[in-house]
PDB file of C-alpha atoms and ligand atoms in Angstrom:
ATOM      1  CA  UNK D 276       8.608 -26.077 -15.147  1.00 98.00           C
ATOM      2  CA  UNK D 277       4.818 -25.539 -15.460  1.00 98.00           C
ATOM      3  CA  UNK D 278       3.199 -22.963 -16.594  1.00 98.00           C
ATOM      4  CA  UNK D 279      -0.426 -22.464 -15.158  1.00 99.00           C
ATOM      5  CA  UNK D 280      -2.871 -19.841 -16.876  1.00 99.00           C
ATOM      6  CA  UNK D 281      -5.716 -18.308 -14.639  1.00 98.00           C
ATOM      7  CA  UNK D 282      -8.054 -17.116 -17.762  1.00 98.00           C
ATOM      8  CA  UNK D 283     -10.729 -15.627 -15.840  1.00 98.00           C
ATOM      9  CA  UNK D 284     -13.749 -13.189 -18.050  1.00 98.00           C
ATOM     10  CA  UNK D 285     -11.869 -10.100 -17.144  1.00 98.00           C
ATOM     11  CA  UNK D 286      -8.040 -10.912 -16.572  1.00 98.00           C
ATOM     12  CA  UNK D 287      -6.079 -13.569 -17.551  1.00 98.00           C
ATOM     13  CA  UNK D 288      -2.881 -14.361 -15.580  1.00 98.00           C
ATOM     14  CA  UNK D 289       0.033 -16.614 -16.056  1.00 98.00           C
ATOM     15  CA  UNK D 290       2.295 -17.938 -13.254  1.00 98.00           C
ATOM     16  CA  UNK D 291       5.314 -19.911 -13.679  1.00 98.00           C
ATOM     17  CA  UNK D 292       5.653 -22.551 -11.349  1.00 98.00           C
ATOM     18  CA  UNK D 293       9.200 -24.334 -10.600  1.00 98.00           C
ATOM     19  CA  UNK D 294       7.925 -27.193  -8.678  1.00 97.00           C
ATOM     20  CA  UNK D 295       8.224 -25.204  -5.008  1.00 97.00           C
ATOM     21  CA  UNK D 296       7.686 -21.535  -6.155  1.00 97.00           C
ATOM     22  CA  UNK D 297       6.154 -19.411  -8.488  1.00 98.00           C
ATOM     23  CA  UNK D 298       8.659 -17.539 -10.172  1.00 98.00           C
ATOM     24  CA  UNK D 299       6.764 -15.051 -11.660  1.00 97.00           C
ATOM     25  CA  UNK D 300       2.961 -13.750 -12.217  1.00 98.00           C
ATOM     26  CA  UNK D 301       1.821 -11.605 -15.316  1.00 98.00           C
ATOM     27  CA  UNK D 302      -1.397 -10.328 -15.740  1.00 98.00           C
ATOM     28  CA  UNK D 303      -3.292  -9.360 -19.152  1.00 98.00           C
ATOM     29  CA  UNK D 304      -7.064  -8.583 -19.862  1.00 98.00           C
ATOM     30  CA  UNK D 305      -9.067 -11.392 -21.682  1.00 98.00           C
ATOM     31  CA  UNK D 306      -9.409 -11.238 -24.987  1.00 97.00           C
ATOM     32  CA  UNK D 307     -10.293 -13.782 -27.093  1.00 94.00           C
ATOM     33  CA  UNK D 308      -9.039 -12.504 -30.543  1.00 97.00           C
ATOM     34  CA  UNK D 309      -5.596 -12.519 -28.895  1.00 98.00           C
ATOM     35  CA  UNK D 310      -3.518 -15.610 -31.090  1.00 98.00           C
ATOM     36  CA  UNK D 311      -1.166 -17.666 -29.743  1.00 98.00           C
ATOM     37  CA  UNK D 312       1.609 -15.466 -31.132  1.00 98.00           C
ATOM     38  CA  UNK D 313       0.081 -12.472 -29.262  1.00 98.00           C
ATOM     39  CA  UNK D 314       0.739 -14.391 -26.249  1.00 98.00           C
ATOM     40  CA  UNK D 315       3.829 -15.379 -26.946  1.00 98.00           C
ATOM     41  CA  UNK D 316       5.298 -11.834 -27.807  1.00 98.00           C
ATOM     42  CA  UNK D 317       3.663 -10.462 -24.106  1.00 98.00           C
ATOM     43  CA  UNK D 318       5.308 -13.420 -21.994  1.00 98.00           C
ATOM     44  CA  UNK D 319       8.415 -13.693 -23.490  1.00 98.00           C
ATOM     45  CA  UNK D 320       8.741  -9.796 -23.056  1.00 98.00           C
ATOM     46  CA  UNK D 321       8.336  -9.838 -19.801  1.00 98.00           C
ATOM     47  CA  UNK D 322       9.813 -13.131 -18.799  1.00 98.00           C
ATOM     48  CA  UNK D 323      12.962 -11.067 -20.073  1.00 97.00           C
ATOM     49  CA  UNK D 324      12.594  -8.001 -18.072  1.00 98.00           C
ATOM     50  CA  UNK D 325      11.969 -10.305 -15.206  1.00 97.00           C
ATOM     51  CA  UNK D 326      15.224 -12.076 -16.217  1.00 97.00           C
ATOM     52  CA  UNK D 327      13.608 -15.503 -15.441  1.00 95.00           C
ATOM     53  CA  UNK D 328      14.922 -18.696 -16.922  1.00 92.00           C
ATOM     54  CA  UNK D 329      11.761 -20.027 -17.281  1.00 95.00           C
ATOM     55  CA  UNK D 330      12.277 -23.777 -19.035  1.00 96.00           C
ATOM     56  CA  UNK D 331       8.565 -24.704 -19.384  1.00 98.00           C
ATOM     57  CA  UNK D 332       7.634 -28.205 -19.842  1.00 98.00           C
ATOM     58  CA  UNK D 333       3.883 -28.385 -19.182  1.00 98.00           C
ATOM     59  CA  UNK D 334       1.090 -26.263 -19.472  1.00 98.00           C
ATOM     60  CA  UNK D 335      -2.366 -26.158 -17.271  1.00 98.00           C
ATOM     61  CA  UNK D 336      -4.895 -23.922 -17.947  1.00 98.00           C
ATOM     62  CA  UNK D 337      -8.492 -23.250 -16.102  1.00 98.00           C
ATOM     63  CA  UNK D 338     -10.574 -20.669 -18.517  1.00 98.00           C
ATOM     64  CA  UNK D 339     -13.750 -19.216 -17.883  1.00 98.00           C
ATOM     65  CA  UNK D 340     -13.955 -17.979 -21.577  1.00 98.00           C
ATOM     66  CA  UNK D 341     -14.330 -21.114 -23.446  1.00 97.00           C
ATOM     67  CA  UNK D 342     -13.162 -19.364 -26.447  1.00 97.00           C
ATOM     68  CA  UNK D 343      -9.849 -18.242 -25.538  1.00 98.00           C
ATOM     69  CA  UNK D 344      -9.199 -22.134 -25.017  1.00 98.00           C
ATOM     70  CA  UNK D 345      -8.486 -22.415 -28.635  1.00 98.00           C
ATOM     71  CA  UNK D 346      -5.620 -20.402 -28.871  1.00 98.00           C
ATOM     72  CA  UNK D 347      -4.074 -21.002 -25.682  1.00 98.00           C
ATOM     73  CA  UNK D 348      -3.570 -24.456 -26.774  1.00 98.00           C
ATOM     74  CA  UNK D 349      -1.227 -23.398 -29.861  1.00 98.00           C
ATOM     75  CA  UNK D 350       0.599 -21.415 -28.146  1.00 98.00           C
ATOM     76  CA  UNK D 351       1.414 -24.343 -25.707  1.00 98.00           C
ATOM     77  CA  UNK D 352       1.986 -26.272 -28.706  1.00 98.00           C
ATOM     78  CA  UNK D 353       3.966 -24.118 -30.666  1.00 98.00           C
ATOM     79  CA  UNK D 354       6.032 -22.542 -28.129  1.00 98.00           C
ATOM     80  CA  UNK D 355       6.246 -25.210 -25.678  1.00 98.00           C
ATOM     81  CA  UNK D 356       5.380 -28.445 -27.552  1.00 98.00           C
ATOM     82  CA  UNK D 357       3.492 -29.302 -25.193  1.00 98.00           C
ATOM     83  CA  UNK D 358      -0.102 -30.488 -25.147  1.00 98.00           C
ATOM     84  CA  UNK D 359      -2.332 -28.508 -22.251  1.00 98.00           C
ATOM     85  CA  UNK D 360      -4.198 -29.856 -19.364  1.00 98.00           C
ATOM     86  CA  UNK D 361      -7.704 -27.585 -19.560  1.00 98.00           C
ATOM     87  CA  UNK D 362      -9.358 -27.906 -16.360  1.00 98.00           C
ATOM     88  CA  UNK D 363     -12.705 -29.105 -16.964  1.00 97.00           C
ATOM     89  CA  UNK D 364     -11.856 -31.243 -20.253  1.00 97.00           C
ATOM     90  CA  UNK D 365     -13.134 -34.777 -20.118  1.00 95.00           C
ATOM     91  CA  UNK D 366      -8.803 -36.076 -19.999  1.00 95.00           C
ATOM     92  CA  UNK D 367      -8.142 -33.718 -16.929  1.00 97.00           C
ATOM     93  CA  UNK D 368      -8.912 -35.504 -13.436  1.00 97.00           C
ATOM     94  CA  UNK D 369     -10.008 -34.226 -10.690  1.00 98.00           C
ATOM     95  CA  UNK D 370      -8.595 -35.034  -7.139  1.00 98.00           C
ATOM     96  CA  UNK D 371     -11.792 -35.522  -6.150  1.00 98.00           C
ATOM     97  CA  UNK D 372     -15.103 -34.940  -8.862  1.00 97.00           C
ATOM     98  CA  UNK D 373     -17.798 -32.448  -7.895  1.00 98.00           C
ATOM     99  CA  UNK D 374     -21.388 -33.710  -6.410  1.00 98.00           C
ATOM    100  CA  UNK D 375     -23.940 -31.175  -8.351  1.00 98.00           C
ATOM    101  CA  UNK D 376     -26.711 -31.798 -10.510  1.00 98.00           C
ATOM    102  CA  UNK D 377     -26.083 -33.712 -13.473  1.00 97.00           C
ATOM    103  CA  UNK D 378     -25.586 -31.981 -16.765  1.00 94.00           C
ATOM    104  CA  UNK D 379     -24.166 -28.592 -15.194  1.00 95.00           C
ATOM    105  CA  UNK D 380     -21.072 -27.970 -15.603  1.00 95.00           C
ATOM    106  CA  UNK D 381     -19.127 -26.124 -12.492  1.00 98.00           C
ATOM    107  CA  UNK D 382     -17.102 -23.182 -13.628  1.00 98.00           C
ATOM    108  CA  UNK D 383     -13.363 -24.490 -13.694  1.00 98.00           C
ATOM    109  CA  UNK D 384     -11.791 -21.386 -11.508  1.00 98.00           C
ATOM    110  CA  UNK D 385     -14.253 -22.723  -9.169  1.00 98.00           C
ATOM    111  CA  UNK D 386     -13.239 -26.648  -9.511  1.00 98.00           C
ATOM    112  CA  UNK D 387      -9.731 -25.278  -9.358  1.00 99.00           C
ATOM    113  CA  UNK D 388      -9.977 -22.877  -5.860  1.00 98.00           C
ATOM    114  CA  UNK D 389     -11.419 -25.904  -4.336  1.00 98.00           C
ATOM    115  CA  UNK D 390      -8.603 -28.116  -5.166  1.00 98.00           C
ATOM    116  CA  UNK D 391      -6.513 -26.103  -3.936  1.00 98.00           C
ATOM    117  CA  UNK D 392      -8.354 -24.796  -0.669  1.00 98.00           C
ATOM    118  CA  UNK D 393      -8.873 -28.610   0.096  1.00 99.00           C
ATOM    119  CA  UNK D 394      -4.974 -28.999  -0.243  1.00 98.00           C
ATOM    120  CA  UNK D 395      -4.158 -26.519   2.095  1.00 98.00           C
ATOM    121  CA  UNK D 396      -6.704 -26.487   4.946  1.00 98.00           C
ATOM    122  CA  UNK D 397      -8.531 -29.936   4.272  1.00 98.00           C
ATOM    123  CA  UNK D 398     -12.485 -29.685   3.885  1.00 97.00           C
ATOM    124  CA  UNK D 399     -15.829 -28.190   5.255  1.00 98.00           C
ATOM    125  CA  UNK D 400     -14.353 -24.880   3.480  1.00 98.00           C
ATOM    126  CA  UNK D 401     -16.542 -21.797   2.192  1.00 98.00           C
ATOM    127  CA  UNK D 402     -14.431 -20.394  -0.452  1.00 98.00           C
ATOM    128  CA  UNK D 403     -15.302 -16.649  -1.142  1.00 98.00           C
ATOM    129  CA  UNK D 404     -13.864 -15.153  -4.615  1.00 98.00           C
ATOM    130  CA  UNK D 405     -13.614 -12.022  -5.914  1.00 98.00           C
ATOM    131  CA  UNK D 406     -13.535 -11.952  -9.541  1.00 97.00           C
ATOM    132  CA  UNK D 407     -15.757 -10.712 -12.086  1.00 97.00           C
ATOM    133  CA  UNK D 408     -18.185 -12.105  -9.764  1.00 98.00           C
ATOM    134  CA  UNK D 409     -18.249 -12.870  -6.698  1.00 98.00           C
ATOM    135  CA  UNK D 410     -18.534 -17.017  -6.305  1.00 98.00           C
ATOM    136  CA  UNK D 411     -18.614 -18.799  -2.997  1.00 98.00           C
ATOM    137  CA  UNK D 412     -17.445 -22.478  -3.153  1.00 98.00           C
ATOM    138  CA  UNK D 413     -18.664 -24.600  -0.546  1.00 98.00           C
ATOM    139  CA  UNK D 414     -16.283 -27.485  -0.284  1.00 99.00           C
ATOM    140  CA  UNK D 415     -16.876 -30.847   1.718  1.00 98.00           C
ATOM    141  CA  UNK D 416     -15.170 -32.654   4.350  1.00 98.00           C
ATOM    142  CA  UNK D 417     -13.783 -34.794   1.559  1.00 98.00           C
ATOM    143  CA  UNK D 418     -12.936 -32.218  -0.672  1.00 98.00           C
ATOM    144  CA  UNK D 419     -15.849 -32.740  -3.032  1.00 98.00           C
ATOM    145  CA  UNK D 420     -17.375 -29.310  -4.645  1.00 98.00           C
ATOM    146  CA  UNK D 421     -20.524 -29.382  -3.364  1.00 98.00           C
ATOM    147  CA  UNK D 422     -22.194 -26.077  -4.501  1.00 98.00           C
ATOM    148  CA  UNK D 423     -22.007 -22.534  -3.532  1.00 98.00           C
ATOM    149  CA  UNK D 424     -23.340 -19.224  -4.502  1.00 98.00           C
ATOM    150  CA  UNK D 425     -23.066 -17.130  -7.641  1.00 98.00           C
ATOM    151  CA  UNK D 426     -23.474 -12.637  -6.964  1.00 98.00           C
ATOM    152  CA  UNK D 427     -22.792 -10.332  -9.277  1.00 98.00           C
ATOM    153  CA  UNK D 428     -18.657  -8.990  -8.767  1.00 98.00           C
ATOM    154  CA  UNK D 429     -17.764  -5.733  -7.009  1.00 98.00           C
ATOM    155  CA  UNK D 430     -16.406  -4.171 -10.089  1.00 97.00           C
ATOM    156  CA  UNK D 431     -19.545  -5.489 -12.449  1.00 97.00           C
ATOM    157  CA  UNK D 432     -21.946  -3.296  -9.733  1.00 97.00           C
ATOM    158  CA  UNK D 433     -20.110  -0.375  -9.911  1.00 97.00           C
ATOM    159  CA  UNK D 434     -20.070  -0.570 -13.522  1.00 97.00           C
ATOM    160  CA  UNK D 435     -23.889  -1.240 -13.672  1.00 97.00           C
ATOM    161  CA  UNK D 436     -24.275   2.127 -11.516  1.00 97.00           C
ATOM    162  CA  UNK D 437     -22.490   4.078 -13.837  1.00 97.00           C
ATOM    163  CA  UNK D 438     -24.095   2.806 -16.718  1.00 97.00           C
ATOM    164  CA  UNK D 439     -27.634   2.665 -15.467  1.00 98.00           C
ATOM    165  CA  UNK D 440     -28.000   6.192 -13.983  1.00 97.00           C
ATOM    166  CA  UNK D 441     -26.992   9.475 -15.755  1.00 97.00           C
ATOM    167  CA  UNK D 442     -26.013  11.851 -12.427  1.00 97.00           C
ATOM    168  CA  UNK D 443     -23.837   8.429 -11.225  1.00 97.00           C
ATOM    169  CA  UNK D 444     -20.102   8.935 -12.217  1.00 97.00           C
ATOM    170  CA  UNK D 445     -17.263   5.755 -12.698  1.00 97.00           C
ATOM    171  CA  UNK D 446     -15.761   5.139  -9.417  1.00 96.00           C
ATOM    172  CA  UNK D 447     -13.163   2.827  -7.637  1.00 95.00           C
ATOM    173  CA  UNK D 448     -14.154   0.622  -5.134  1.00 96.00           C
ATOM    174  CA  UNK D 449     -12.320   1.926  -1.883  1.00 96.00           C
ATOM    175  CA  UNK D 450     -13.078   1.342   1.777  1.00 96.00           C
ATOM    176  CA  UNK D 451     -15.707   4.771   2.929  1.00 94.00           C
ATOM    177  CA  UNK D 452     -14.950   6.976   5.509  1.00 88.00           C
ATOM    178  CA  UNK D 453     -18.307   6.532   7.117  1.00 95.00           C
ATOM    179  CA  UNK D 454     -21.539   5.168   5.896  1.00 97.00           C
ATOM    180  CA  UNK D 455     -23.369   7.810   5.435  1.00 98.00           C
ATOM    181  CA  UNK D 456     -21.924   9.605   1.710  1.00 97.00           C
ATOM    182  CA  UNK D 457     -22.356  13.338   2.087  1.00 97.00           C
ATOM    183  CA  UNK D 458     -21.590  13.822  -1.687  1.00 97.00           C
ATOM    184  CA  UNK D 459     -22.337  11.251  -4.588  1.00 98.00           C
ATOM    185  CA  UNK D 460     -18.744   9.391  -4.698  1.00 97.00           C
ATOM    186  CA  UNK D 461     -18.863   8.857  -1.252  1.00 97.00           C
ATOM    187  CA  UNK D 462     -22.726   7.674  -1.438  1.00 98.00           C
ATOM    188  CA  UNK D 463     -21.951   5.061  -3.728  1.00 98.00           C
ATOM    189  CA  UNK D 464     -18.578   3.681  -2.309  1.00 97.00           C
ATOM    190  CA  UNK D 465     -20.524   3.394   0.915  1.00 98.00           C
ATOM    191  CA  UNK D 466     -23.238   1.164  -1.198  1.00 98.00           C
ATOM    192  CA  UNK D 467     -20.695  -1.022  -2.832  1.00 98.00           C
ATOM    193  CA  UNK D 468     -18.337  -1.390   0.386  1.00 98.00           C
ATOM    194  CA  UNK D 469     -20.862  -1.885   2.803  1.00 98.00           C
ATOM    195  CA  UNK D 470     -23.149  -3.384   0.449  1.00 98.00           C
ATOM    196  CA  UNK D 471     -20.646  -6.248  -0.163  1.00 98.00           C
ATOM    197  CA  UNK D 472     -19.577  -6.788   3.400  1.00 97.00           C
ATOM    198  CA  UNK D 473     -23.114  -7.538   4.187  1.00 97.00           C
ATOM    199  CA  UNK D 474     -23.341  -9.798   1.506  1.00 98.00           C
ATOM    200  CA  UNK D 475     -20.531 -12.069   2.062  1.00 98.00           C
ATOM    201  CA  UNK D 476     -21.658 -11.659   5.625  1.00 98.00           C
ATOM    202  CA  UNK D 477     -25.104 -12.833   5.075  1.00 98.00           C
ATOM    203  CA  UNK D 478     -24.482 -14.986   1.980  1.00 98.00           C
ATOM    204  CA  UNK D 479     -21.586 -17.157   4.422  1.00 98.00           C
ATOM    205  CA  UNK D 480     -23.920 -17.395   7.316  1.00 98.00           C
ATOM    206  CA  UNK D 481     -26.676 -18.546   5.726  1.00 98.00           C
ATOM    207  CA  UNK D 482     -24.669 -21.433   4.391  1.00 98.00           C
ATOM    208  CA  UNK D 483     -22.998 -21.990   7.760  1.00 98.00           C
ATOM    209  CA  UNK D 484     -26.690 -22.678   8.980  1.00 97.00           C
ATOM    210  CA  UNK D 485     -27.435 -25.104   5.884  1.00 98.00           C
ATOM    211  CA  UNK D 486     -23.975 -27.244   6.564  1.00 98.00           C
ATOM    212  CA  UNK D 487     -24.240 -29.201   9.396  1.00 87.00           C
ATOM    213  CA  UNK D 488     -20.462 -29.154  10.077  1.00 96.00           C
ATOM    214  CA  UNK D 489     -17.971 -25.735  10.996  1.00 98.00           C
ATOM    215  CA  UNK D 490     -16.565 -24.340   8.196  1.00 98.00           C
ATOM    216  CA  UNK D 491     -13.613 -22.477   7.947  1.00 98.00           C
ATOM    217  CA  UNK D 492     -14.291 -19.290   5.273  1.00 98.00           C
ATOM    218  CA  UNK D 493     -11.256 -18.449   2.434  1.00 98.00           C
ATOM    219  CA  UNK D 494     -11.517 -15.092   0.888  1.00 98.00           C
ATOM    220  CA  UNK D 495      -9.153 -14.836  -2.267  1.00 98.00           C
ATOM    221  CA  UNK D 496      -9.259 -12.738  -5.429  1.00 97.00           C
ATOM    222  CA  UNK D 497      -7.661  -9.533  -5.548  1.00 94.00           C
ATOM    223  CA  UNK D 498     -10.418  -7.302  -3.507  1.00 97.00           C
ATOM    224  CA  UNK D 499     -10.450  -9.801  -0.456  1.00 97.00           C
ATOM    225  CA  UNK D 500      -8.112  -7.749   1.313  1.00 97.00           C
ATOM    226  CA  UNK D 501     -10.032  -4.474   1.221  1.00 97.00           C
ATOM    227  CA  UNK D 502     -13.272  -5.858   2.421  1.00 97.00           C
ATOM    228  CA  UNK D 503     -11.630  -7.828   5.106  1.00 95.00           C
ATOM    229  CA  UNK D 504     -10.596  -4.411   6.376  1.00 95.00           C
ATOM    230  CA  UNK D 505     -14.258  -3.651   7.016  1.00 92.00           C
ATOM    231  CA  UNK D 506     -15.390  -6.729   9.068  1.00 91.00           C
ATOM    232  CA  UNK D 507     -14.100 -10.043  10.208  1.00 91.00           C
ATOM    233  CA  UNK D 508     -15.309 -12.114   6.965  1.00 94.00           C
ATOM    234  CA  UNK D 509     -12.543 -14.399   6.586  1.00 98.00           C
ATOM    235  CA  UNK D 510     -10.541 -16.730   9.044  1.00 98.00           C
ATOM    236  CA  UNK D 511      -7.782 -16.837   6.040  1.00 98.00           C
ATOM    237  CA  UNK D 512      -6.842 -14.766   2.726  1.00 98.00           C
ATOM    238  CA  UNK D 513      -4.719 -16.298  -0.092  1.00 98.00           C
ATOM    239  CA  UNK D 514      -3.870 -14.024  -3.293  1.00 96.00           C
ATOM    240  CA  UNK D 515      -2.805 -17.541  -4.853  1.00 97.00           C
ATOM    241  CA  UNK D 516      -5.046 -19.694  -4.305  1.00 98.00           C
ATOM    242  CA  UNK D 517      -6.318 -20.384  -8.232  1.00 98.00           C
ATOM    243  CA  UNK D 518      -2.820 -20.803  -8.741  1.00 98.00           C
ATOM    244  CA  UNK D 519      -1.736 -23.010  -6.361  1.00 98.00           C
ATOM    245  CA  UNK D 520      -4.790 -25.189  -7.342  1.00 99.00           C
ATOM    246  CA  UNK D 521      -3.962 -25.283 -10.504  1.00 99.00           C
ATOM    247  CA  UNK D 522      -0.798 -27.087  -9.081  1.00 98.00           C
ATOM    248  CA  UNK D 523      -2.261 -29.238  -7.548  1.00 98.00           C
ATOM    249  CA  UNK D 524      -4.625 -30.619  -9.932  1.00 98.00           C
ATOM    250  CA  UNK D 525      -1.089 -30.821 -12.375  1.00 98.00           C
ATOM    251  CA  UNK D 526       0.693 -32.937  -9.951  1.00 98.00           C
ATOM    252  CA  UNK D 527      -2.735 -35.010  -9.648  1.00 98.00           C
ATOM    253  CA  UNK D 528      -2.770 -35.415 -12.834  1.00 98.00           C
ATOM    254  CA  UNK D 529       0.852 -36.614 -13.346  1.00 97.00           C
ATOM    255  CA  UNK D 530       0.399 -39.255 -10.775  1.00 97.00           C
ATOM    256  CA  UNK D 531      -2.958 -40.707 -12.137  1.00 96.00           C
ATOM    257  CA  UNK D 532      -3.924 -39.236 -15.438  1.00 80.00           C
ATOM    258  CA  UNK D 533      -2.885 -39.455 -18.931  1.00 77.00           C
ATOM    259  CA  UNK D 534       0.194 -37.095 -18.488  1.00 85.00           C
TER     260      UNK D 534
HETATM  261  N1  ATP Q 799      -8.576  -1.449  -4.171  1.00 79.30           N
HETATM  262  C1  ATP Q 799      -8.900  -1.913  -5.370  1.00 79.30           C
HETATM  263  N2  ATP Q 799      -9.798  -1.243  -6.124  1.00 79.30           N
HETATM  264  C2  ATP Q 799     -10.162  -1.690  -7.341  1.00 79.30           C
HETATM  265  N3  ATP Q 799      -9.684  -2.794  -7.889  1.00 79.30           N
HETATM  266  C3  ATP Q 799      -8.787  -3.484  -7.184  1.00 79.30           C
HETATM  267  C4  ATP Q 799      -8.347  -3.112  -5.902  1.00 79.30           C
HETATM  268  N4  ATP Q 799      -7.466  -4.052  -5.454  1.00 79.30           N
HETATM  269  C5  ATP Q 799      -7.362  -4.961  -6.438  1.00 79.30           C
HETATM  270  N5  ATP Q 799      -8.144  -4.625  -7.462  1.00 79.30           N
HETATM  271  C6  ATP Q 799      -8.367  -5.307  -8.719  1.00 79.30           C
HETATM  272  O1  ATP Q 799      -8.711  -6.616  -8.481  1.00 79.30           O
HETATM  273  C7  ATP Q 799      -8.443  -7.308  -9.678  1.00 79.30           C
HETATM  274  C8  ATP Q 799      -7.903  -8.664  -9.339  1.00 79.30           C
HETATM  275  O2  ATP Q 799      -8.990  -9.448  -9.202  1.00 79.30           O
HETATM  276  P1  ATP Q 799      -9.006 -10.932  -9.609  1.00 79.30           P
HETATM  277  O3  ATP Q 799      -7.818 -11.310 -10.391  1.00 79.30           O
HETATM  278  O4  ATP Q 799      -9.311 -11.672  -8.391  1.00 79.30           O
HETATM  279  O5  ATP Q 799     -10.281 -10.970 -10.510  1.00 79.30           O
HETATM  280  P2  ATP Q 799     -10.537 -10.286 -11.904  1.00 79.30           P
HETATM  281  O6  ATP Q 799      -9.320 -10.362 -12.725  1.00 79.30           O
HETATM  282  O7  ATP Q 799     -11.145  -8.930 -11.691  1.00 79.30           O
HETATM  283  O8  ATP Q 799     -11.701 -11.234 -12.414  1.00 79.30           O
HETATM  284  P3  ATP Q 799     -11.607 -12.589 -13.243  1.00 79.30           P
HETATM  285  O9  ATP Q 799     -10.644 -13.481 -12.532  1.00 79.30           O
HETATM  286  O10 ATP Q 799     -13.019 -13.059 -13.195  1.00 79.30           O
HETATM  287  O11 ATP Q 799     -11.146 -12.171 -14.595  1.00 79.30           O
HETATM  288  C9  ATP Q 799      -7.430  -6.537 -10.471  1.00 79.30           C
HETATM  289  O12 ATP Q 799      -8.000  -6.114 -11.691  1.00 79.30           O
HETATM  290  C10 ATP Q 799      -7.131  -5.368  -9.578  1.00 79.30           C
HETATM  291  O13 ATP Q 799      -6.985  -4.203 -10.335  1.00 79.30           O
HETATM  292  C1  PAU Q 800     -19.149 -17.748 -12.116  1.00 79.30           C
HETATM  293  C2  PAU Q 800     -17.904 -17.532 -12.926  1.00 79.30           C
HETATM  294  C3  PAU Q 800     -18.181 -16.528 -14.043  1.00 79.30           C
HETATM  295  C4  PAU Q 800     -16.853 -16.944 -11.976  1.00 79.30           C
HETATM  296  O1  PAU Q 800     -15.640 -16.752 -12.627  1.00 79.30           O
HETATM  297  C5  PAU Q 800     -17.373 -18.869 -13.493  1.00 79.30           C
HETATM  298  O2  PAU Q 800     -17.059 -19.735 -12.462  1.00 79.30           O
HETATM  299  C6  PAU Q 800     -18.374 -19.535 -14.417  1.00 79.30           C
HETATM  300  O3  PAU Q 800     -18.497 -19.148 -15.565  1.00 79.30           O
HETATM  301  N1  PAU Q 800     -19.085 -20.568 -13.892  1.00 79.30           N
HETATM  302  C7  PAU Q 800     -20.024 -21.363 -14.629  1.00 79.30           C
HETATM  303  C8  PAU Q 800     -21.251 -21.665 -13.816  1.00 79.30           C
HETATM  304  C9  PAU Q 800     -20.998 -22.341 -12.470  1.00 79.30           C
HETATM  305  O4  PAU Q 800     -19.900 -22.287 -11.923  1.00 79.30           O
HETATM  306  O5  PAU Q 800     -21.943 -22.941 -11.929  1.00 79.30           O
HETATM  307  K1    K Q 801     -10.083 -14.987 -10.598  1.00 79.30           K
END
């Protein structure tokens, strides 16, 4: 079985995959003091309350938080003996490589939702994620990464708010009432929610003009839902969609890499 580990800067999530399912998906905050023991102690915890025989073999793992790297690869080691695949790394291939300038390097949840966007709906893809920020993938008719956009996330704005501006409490991004706030919650719920809906609005048709091809648009990450509630942004969500890439670039690998 495979384990694949979504380490993005705020959460990190493991999913076990049995080759047609996942069996399972835990979620833990990023840290990168965490050890490989650490991580061991949290999965095999709840592996056991989930009562999953989970006989892992491999290990792939896409981190935005280069650091964390380090001790995600022990624990594969020492719990798994297995070495890693880490998305990005020189020995992982790509199903197909990304066409960007040379010398940048694309952020591997990125590489990763394309692969497995591509996979399911074939190219000319926007891919619209909402993580710590929000990242829009464009993704050619061959599958190629080919660019995209980079905005601050939902939850990062809030935060700034709250941290910026004395009178401005913490508050949860939630889908307003109307648009006009009468009271200051309500104000700035309106800002983000709108706010956002007109930027993935804007930000998607803007790059619809610049491709000369329709594009089909993929909203994933866990806040897709709630802002597809407030306008048609999306012709398809998909919760899994990091995950199921980082499938996909396994089996890839198996087939024609090093594995
Ligand atoms: N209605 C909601 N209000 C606030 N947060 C929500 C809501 N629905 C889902 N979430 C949050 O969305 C997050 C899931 O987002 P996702 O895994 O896509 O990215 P992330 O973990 O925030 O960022 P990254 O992957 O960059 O670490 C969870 O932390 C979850 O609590
Ligand atoms: C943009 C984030 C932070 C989104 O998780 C990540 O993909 C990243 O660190 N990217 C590196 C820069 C790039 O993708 O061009
Ligand atoms: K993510």
């Amino acid at each position: 079985m495979l384990l694949c580990i979504d380490c993005g800067n705020t959460n990190t999530v493991f999913s076990v995959w049995d080759g047609s399912q996942f069996l399972c998906t835990l979620r833990t905050s990023t840290e990168h003091q965490r050890t490989a023991d650490q991580y061991y102690v949290w999965y095999s915890t709840l592996i056991a309350h989930h009562k999953i025989d989970a006989m892992i073999t491999d290990v792939i793992i896409s981190s935005t938080v280069p650091r964390v790297v380090f001790n995600l690869r022990v624990f594969a080691d020492r719990y798994f003996n297995t070495r890693p695949l880490v998305v990005g790394r020189p020995d992982c291939l790509l199903p197909v490589p990304p066409r960007v300038d040379q010398g940048t390097s694309v952020g591997p949840d990125r590489l990763v939702n394309t692969a497995g966007a591509y996979d399911r709906h074939g190219g000319d893809l926007i891919v619209v994620d909402f993580g710590t920020a929000t990242t829009f993938d464009v993704v050619a008719e061959d599958g190629a990464y080919v660019g995209g956009v980079i905005a601050p996330g939902v939850n990062l704005s809030l935060e700034a708010l709250h941290a910026a501006a004395a009178a401005l409490p913490h508050v949860d991004v939630t889908k307003p009432q109307a648009v006009i706030g009468t009271n200051t919650v309500a104000c700035m719920q309106s800002g983000i929610f709108w706010g956002y809906i007109g930027l993935v609005r804007g930000i998607t048709d803007r790059i619809r003009g610049e491709y000369d091809r329709p594009m089909q648009i993929i909203g994933t990450g866990g806040l897709a839902p709630l802002f597809a509630t407030g306008d048609v942004l999306f012709d398809t969500i998909e919760d899994d969609l990091t995950m199921h890439g980082l499938t996909v670039i396994h089996a890839y690998n198996k087939e024609n890499g090093t594995l």
